[in-house]
Each structure stands twice: as structure tokens, then as C-alpha cells.
mmCIF file of C-alpha atoms and ligand atoms in Angstrom:
data_model
loop_
_atom_site.group_PDB
_atom_site.id
_atom_site.type_symbol
_atom_site.label_atom_id
_atom_site.label_comp_id
_atom_site.label_asym_id
_atom_site.label_seq_id
_atom_site.Cartn_x
_atom_site.Cartn_y
_atom_site.Cartn_z
ATOM 1 C CA MET A 1 38.141 0.012 77.062
ATOM 2 C CA SER A 2 40.024 2.746 78.406
ATOM 3 C CA LYS A 3 39.255 6.513 77.490
ATOM 4 C CA ARG A 4 41.656 8.471 80.228
ATOM 5 C CA ILE A 5 44.863 7.545 78.618
ATOM 6 C CA VAL A 6 48.518 9.342 79.806
ATOM 7 C CA PHE A 7 51.144 7.763 77.615
ATOM 8 C CA LEU A 8 54.787 7.478 79.313
ATOM 9 C CA GLY A 9 58.210 7.132 77.865
ATOM 10 C CA PRO A 10 61.437 8.973 77.049
ATOM 11 C CA PRO A 11 62.319 11.276 73.902
ATOM 12 C CA GLY A 12 61.923 9.763 70.698
ATOM 13 C CA ALA A 13 59.891 6.154 72.329
ATOM 14 C CA GLY A 14 57.455 7.502 69.858
ATOM 15 C CA LYS A 15 54.771 8.900 72.781
ATOM 16 C CA GLY A 16 54.198 11.219 69.520
ATOM 17 C CA THR A 17 53.473 8.707 66.736
ATOM 18 C CA GLN A 18 51.559 6.292 68.780
ATOM 19 C CA SER A 19 49.823 8.437 70.164
ATOM 20 C CA GLN A 20 48.125 10.092 66.890
ATOM 21 C CA ARG A 21 47.088 5.972 65.554
ATOM 22 C CA LEU A 22 45.356 5.063 69.122
ATOM 23 C CA ALA A 23 43.613 8.841 69.384
ATOM 24 C CA CYS A 24 42.786 7.856 65.851
ATOM 25 C CA SER A 25 41.222 4.803 65.862
ATOM 26 C CA ALA A 26 39.746 4.935 69.249
ATOM 27 C CA ALA A 27 38.346 8.646 68.958
ATOM 28 C CA LEU A 28 40.054 10.475 71.839
ATOM 29 C CA LEU A 29 41.134 14.046 71.901
ATOM 30 C CA HIS A 30 45.074 13.849 71.038
ATOM 31 C CA LEU A 31 46.607 16.081 73.565
ATOM 32 C CA SER A 32 50.473 16.133 72.591
ATOM 33 C CA THR A 33 52.149 19.089 74.842
ATOM 34 C CA GLY A 34 55.306 19.206 72.425
ATOM 35 C CA ASP A 35 53.072 20.323 69.574
ATOM 36 C CA LEU A 36 51.224 22.982 71.872
ATOM 37 C CA LEU A 37 54.299 24.376 72.725
ATOM 38 C CA ARG A 38 55.750 24.625 68.986
ATOM 39 C CA ALA A 39 52.606 25.709 68.193
ATOM 40 C CA GLU A 40 53.057 28.741 70.607
ATOM 41 C CA VAL A 41 57.067 28.950 69.281
ATOM 42 C CA ALA A 42 55.974 29.427 65.673
ATOM 43 C CA ALA A 43 52.974 31.853 66.744
ATOM 44 C CA GLY A 44 55.964 33.978 67.810
ATOM 45 C CA SER A 45 54.342 35.449 70.704
ATOM 46 C CA ALA A 46 57.217 36.978 73.732
ATOM 47 C CA LEU A 47 55.818 33.305 75.682
ATOM 48 C CA GLY A 48 56.847 30.957 72.703
ATOM 49 C CA GLN A 49 60.508 33.266 72.236
ATOM 50 C CA GLU A 50 60.626 32.119 76.260
ATOM 51 C CA THR A 51 59.879 28.396 75.496
ATOM 52 C CA LYS A 52 61.788 28.323 72.264
ATOM 53 C CA ALA A 53 65.262 28.785 74.636
ATOM 54 C CA VAL A 54 64.219 26.489 77.216
ATOM 55 C CA MET A 55 63.054 24.024 74.756
ATOM 56 C CA GLU A 56 66.726 24.158 72.770
ATOM 57 C CA ARG A 57 68.442 23.968 75.549
ATOM 58 C CA GLY A 58 66.415 20.609 76.094
ATOM 59 C CA GLU A 59 64.948 21.458 79.400
ATOM 60 C CA LEU A 60 61.419 21.072 81.075
ATOM 61 C CA VAL A 61 58.854 24.145 80.305
ATOM 62 C CA SER A 62 57.267 25.395 83.450
ATOM 63 C CA ASP A 63 54.538 23.386 85.198
ATOM 64 C CA ALA A 64 52.577 26.231 85.255
ATOM 65 C CA LEU A 65 52.453 27.519 81.529
ATOM 66 C CA VAL A 66 51.993 23.508 80.565
ATOM 67 C CA LEU A 67 48.705 23.031 82.529
ATOM 68 C CA ALA A 68 46.986 26.042 81.818
ATOM 69 C CA ILE A 69 47.243 24.454 78.333
ATOM 70 C CA VAL A 70 46.517 21.259 79.336
ATOM 71 C CA ARG A 71 43.449 22.116 81.800
ATOM 72 C CA SER A 72 42.023 24.914 79.187
ATOM 73 C CA ARG A 73 41.841 21.887 76.885
ATOM 74 C CA LEU A 74 40.411 19.275 78.858
ATOM 75 C CA ALA A 75 37.400 21.435 80.909
ATOM 76 C CA GLY A 76 34.341 21.782 78.659
ATOM 77 C CA HIS A 77 35.780 18.128 77.163
ATOM 78 C CA GLY A 78 33.117 14.930 77.581
ATOM 79 C CA GLY A 79 34.629 12.866 75.756
ATOM 80 C CA GLY A 80 37.819 10.354 76.064
ATOM 81 C CA TRP A 81 41.473 11.464 75.882
ATOM 82 C CA LEU A 82 45.455 10.912 75.825
ATOM 83 C CA LEU A 83 47.865 12.735 77.222
ATOM 84 C CA ASP A 84 51.455 12.530 75.258
ATOM 85 C CA GLY A 85 54.222 13.640 77.270
ATOM 86 C CA PHE A 86 52.450 15.124 80.006
ATOM 87 C CA PRO A 87 52.480 14.631 82.444
ATOM 88 C CA ARG A 88 56.785 14.965 82.803
ATOM 89 C CA ASN A 89 57.508 14.876 86.267
ATOM 90 C CA LEU A 90 55.862 14.243 90.322
ATOM 91 C CA SER A 91 54.598 18.360 90.361
ATOM 92 C CA GLN A 92 52.390 17.623 87.360
ATOM 93 C CA ALA A 93 51.313 14.865 88.388
ATOM 94 C CA ASN A 94 49.852 15.922 90.861
ATOM 95 C CA GLN A 95 48.415 18.604 89.836
ATOM 96 C CA LEU A 96 46.705 16.630 86.672
ATOM 97 C CA ASN A 97 45.477 13.998 89.492
ATOM 98 C CA GLY A 98 44.559 17.472 91.728
ATOM 99 C CA LEU A 99 42.534 18.824 87.950
ATOM 100 C CA LEU A 100 40.896 15.528 87.600
ATOM 101 C CA ALA A 101 39.143 15.413 90.509
ATOM 102 C CA GLU A 102 37.946 18.976 89.958
ATOM 103 C CA LEU A 103 36.967 18.135 86.734
ATOM 104 C CA GLY A 104 35.225 14.752 87.585
ATOM 105 C CA GLN A 105 37.149 12.470 84.268
ATOM 106 C CA PRO A 106 39.667 10.152 86.583
ATOM 107 C CA LEU A 107 42.681 8.798 85.095
ATOM 108 C CA GLU A 108 42.109 4.855 83.570
ATOM 109 C CA LEU A 109 45.758 4.038 81.933
ATOM 110 C CA ALA A 110 49.667 5.434 81.787
ATOM 111 C CA LEU A 111 51.102 3.628 79.220
ATOM 112 C CA LEU A 112 54.799 3.379 79.052
ATOM 113 C CA LEU A 113 56.583 2.940 76.506
ATOM 114 C CA GLU A 114 59.927 0.943 76.457
ATOM 115 C CA VAL A 115 63.279 1.347 74.234
ATOM 116 C CA PRO A 116 67.104 0.993 75.164
ATOM 117 C CA GLU A 117 69.226 4.592 75.125
ATOM 118 C CA GLU A 118 70.628 4.250 71.538
ATOM 119 C CA GLU A 119 68.187 3.490 69.627
ATOM 120 C CA LEU A 120 66.182 6.592 71.004
ATOM 121 C CA VAL A 121 69.374 8.918 69.547
ATOM 122 C CA GLN A 122 69.825 7.068 66.370
ATOM 123 C CA ARG A 123 65.397 7.757 65.814
ATOM 124 C CA LEU A 124 65.950 11.076 67.260
ATOM 125 C CA LEU A 125 69.254 12.520 64.868
ATOM 126 C CA SER A 126 67.049 10.693 61.976
ATOM 127 C CA ARG A 127 64.051 12.797 63.372
ATOM 128 C CA GLY A 128 66.071 15.975 63.047
ATOM 129 C CA ARG A 129 63.682 18.807 64.402
ATOM 130 C CA SER A 130 65.918 21.635 66.222
ATOM 131 C CA ASP A 131 65.915 20.306 68.729
ATOM 132 C CA ASP A 132 67.221 17.011 67.885
ATOM 133 C CA SER A 133 71.073 17.772 68.299
ATOM 134 C CA GLU A 134 73.058 15.377 69.618
ATOM 135 C CA ALA A 135 74.147 17.068 73.229
ATOM 136 C CA VAL A 136 70.968 18.293 73.323
ATOM 137 C CA ILE A 137 69.317 14.808 73.089
ATOM 138 C CA ARG A 138 71.277 13.219 75.557
ATOM 139 C CA ARG A 139 70.431 16.165 77.760
ATOM 140 C CA ARG A 140 66.262 15.057 77.432
ATOM 141 C CA LEU A 141 67.332 11.752 78.011
ATOM 142 C CA ALA A 142 68.729 12.991 81.345
ATOM 143 C CA VAL A 143 66.224 15.284 82.204
ATOM 144 C CA TYR A 144 64.038 12.136 81.214
ATOM 145 C CA SER A 145 65.737 9.710 83.828
ATOM 146 C CA GLU A 146 65.748 12.519 86.872
ATOM 147 C CA GLN A 147 62.521 14.438 86.154
ATOM 148 C CA THR A 148 60.135 11.583 84.684
ATOM 149 C CA ALA A 149 61.154 8.334 85.122
ATOM 150 C CA PRO A 150 59.839 8.742 88.672
ATOM 151 C CA LEU A 151 56.408 9.279 87.270
ATOM 152 C CA ILE A 152 56.664 4.894 86.442
ATOM 153 C CA SER A 153 56.490 4.476 90.344
ATOM 154 C CA HIS A 154 54.224 6.648 91.125
ATOM 155 C CA TYR A 155 51.510 4.737 88.265
ATOM 156 C CA ALA A 156 52.801 1.271 89.039
ATOM 157 C CA SER A 157 51.662 2.345 93.022
ATOM 158 C CA ARG A 158 48.016 3.504 92.145
ATOM 159 C CA GLY A 159 47.452 0.751 89.448
ATOM 160 C CA LEU A 160 48.027 2.714 86.565
ATOM 161 C CA LEU A 161 50.213 1.401 84.595
ATOM 162 C CA LYS A 162 51.211 -1.165 81.510
ATOM 163 C CA ARG A 163 54.562 -2.016 79.842
ATOM 164 C CA VAL A 164 55.093 -1.651 75.942
ATOM 165 C CA ASP A 165 57.731 -2.953 74.589
ATOM 166 C CA GLY A 166 59.054 -0.053 72.066
ATOM 167 C CA LEU A 167 61.147 -1.690 69.433
ATOM 168 C CA GLY A 168 60.199 -3.156 66.160
ATOM 169 C CA GLU A 169 58.012 -2.118 63.191
ATOM 170 C CA VAL A 170 55.295 1.255 63.964
ATOM 171 C CA ASP A 171 52.265 -1.356 63.021
ATOM 172 C CA ALA A 172 53.303 -3.981 65.176
ATOM 173 C CA ILE A 173 53.157 -1.728 68.911
ATOM 174 C CA ALA A 174 50.236 -0.193 68.093
ATOM 175 C CA GLU A 175 48.906 -3.411 67.833
ATOM 176 C CA ARG A 176 50.211 -4.498 71.625
ATOM 177 C CA ILE A 177 49.250 -0.871 72.445
ATOM 178 C CA ALA A 178 45.195 -1.289 71.241
ATOM 179 C CA SER A 179 45.431 -5.082 72.785
ATOM 180 C CA LEU A 180 46.201 -3.330 75.791
ATOM 181 C CA VAL A 181 43.831 -0.339 75.945
ATOM 182 C CA CYS A 182 40.957 -2.703 74.635
HETATM 183 P P1 B4P B 1 58.037 15.929 72.648
HETATM 184 O O1 B4P B 1 57.479 17.022 71.107
HETATM 185 O O2 B4P B 1 56.715 15.415 73.729
HETATM 186 O O3 B4P B 1 58.677 14.969 72.251
HETATM 187 P P2 B4P B 1 59.905 14.264 71.861
HETATM 188 O O4 B4P B 1 59.452 13.378 73.599
HETATM 189 O O5 B4P B 1 60.888 14.158 72.051
HETATM 190 O O6 B4P B 1 58.908 12.398 71.280
HETATM 191 P P3 B4P B 1 58.312 11.203 71.185
HETATM 192 O O7 B4P B 1 58.452 10.686 72.257
HETATM 193 O O8 B4P B 1 57.479 12.044 71.182
HETATM 194 O O9 B4P B 1 58.374 10.485 69.690
HETATM 195 P P4 B4P B 1 58.382 10.453 68.659
HETATM 196 O O10 B4P B 1 57.078 9.592 68.288
HETATM 197 O O11 B4P B 1 58.396 11.206 67.663
HETATM 198 O O12 B4P B 1 59.065 16.835 73.454
HETATM 199 C C1 B4P B 1 59.772 18.191 72.951
HETATM 200 C C2 B4P B 1 60.010 19.070 74.289
HETATM 201 O O13 B4P B 1 58.903 19.504 74.230
HETATM 202 C C3 B4P B 1 60.741 18.477 75.807
HETATM 203 O O14 B4P B 1 61.959 18.364 75.350
HETATM 204 C C4 B4P B 1 60.286 19.723 76.981
HETATM 205 O O15 B4P B 1 61.189 20.998 76.547
HETATM 206 C C5 B4P B 1 58.999 20.342 76.348
HETATM 207 N N1 B4P B 1 57.899 19.539 76.726
HETATM 208 C C6 B4P B 1 57.104 18.538 76.140
HETATM 209 N N2 B4P B 1 55.596 18.579 76.967
HETATM 210 C C7 B4P B 1 56.560 18.954 78.098
HETATM 211 C C8 B4P B 1 56.222 19.132 79.569
HETATM 212 N N3 B4P B 1 54.502 18.151 79.811
HETATM 213 N N4 B4P B 1 56.504 20.318 80.706
HETATM 214 C C9 B4P B 1 57.440 20.942 80.357
HETATM 215 N N5 B4P B 1 58.377 20.814 79.101
HETATM 216 C C10 B4P B 1 57.782 19.661 78.060
HETATM 217 O O16 B4P B 1 59.376 10.177 67.806
HETATM 218 C C11 B4P B 1 60.284 9.891 67.489
HETATM 219 C C12 B4P B 1 61.252 9.930 66.244
HETATM 220 O O17 B4P B 1 61.697 7.939 66.280
HETATM 221 C C13 B4P B 1 60.101 9.651 65.166
HETATM 222 O O18 B4P B 1 61.302 10.065 63.735
HETATM 223 C C14 B4P B 1 59.392 8.491 64.544
HETATM 224 O O19 B4P B 1 59.536 8.450 63.395
HETATM 225 C C15 B4P B 1 60.131 7.874 64.657
HETATM 226 N N6 B4P B 1 59.636 6.857 65.333
HETATM 227 C C16 B4P B 1 58.980 5.910 66.344
HETATM 228 N N7 B4P B 1 58.500 4.850 66.624
HETATM 229 C C17 B4P B 1 58.689 3.903 65.760
HETATM 230 C C18 B4P B 1 59.701 3.214 65.265
HETATM 231 N N8 B4P B 1 58.698 1.871 65.811
HETATM 232 N N9 B4P B 1 60.496 2.721 64.764
HETATM 233 C C19 B4P B 1 61.939 3.433 64.128
HETATM 234 N N10 B4P B 1 62.123 4.740 64.514
HETATM 235 C C20 B4P B 1 60.442 5.324 64.952
#
């Protein structure tokens, strides 16, 4: 069974929803960079204020900040883990590779959740988070195509990529994922 996993997919594909299930059933550490950044914002720190403005525009937060968060959680963690929403661009992927080499914890699997764009927009509009207005959603989808989608060929060329159909009932998708991970 794969124990060191990256979850890839566009905003609203269900990375958070499916990561929580898999982390729980397989006893993996679930690290959502989106959740960790929202916690910074909620704490109201100077860093949180800066992060809030970036997230509300639908842009990506700085690589240095996100990497520092991931490093602090993975260093010293001996078991398996699941990264949800990280890496988001090639620079983050390269820095993650370096960090994992340093920690002696190589990545085993990159799971790509695939969902058509109009379904993504509908899901995010009904979720209704503060960064889920239609204009911001469209911006996040554009940022995904420009910056995150290149990770698909990056992980495919390393033989680590598996694709999952992200359309359908949450339980059915969880079963598809379980069959790929085990
Ligand atoms: P994230 O928190 O990662 O959120 P997301 O990509 O929008 O959503 P996700 O794919 O997890 O979908 P979810 O399960 O919630 O990022 C938010 C922001 O944080 C980014 O825009 C960026 O600014 C910043 N950020 C995060 N990581 C970063 C990084 N590494 N570098 C820089 N910046 C970073 O599902 C969406 C909705 O669909 C939910 O309402 C859910 O209930 C529903 N849903 C799920 N599965 C469904 C299904 N099968 N059918 C119908 N609905 C479903």
C-alpha cells in the first residue's frame, strides 16, 4: 500500500473531501495547505492578513511560506502522509523533492482527481466559502491551468501518476481511490 501520497486536481475536484476519508481509513497524516493557510488567516497574524488578501484574489500564496509549513509538519513525522493541495506549481514540486530526499521519505504516488470545469464551478458556488465567488473561482481555475496542471506530466514522467474519475457519489470515488492505493 502507498503511504506517501500527493493529491492533485483542480479547485473543487474534491481533494479535501477525499483526502479526509483516505487519511482516516489508512491512518495517514492529512496535510491540507489550504486548511493550514485558512488557520493562519483565522489567527489574524500579520502573515494571516497578507495571506487572506492573496487567497481572496484566487492567487497562490508564496512558495516559501507554504514550504515552511509543510516542512514543519513532515520533519519528525515517522509514518505515512497525504499532501492535499501541495505542491501547486513546479517550483513547489522541486522543493518538495529536495525536502523528501533530505528526510529520506520518497513520494510513492500522485493521485489526480479529474472533474470537468463546469461541474467544478457549480460545486464551488454551492460550497460558498469566502473565496468562492464566480470571478474568483474562474481566476483559480486559470491559475490551476497555468501553474498546477504542468505537475501532471511531471509526475507521469516519474512513473508516479494515477488518474481517478472524480465525478459521481463521494463514496463511489472513495472506492476508486482505495483500489488504486492498496
Ligand atoms: P484548497 O483549500 O486546496 O481548496 P480547493 O482546491 O478549492 O478545493 P478541493 O479540491 O479541496 O475541493 P473540496 O474537497 O473542498 O485551496 C484554497 C486556496 O488556498 C487556494 O486558492 C490558494 O490561494 C491557497 N493555497 C492552498 N494550497 C496552496 C499552495 N500549495 N501554494 C499556494 N497557495 C495555496 O470540494 C469542493 C466542493 O465540492 C465541496 O463543497 C464538496 O462538498 C463538493 N464535493 C466534493 N466531492 C463531490 C462529489 N463527488 N460530488 C459533488 N460534490 C462534491
